[in-house]
XYZ file of C-alpha atoms in Angstrom:
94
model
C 138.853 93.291 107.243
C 138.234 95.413 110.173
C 138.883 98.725 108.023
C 136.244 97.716 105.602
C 133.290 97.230 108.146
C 133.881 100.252 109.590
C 134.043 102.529 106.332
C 130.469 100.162 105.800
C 129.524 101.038 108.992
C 130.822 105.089 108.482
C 129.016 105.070 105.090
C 125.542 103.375 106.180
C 125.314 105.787 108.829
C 125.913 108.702 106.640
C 122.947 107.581 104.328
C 120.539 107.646 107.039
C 121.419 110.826 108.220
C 121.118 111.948 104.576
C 117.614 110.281 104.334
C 116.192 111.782 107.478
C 116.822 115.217 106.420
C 115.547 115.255 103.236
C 112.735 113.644 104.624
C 112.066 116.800 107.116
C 111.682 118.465 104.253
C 108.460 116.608 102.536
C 104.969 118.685 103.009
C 102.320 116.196 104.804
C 99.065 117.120 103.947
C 96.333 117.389 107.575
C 94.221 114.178 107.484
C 90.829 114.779 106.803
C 87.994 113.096 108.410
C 85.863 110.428 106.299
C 82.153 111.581 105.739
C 80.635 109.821 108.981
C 77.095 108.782 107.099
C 74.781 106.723 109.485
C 73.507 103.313 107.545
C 69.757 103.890 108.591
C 70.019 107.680 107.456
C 71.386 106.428 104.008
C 73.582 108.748 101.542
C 71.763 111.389 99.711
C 69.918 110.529 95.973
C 70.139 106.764 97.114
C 67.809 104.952 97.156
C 69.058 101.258 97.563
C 72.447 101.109 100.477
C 74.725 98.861 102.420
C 77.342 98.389 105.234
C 78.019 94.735 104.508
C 75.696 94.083 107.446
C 72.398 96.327 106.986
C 70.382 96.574 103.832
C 68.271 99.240 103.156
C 65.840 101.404 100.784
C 64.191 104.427 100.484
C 60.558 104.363 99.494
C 58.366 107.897 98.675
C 60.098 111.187 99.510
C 59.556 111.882 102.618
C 59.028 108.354 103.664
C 61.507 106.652 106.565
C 63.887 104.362 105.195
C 63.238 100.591 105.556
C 66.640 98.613 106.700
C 66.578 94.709 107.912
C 68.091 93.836 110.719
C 71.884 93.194 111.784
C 73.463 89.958 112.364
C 74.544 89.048 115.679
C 78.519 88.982 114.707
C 78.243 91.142 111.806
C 81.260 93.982 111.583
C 80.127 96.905 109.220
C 82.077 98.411 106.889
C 81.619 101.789 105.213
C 77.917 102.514 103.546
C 77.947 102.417 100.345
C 74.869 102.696 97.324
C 73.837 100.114 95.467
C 71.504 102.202 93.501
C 71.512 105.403 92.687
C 68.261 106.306 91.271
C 65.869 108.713 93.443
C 63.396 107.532 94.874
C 59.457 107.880 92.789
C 56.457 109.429 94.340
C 53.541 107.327 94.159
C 52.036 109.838 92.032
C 54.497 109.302 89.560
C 54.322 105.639 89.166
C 50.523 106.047 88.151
């Protein structure tokens, strides 16, 4: 009994050391930073966005956004578009 959890021992030991150097040998790719997009700036060509806590919309070109306000406990989350569209000039909704 003895012999038999040691060559268990022996052999487990062996399979780790096997499996640590073959994982040396992977590639791992640099991490690359997320796009850091602010929710009142909005994401270009977008003209409706959210973080889960902060609506907003883009009027005219050129115009500010217009964004509500945030809750009190809210936790944003990434900004993401909820419409895509560009915004219209007045002069083209005439």
């Amino acid at each position: 009994m003895r012999l038999s959890d040691l060559t268990i021992a022996i052999a487990t030991a062996a399979f780790l050391a096997a499996g640590t150097s073959f994982a040396a040998d992977l590639e791992i790719r640099p991490r690359v930073a997320p796009e850091d997009t602010s929710v009142h700036k909005g994401p270009p060509n977008c003209s409706r966005w959210t973080d889960e806590c902060v609506n907003c919309s883009r009027g005219a070109e050129g115009e500010a956004p217009v964004c509500s306000n945030i809750g009190f406990a809210c936790q944003p989350k990434l900004v993401r578009c909820l419409d895509r569209r560009a915004p219209q000039d007045e002069s083209q909704e005439k």
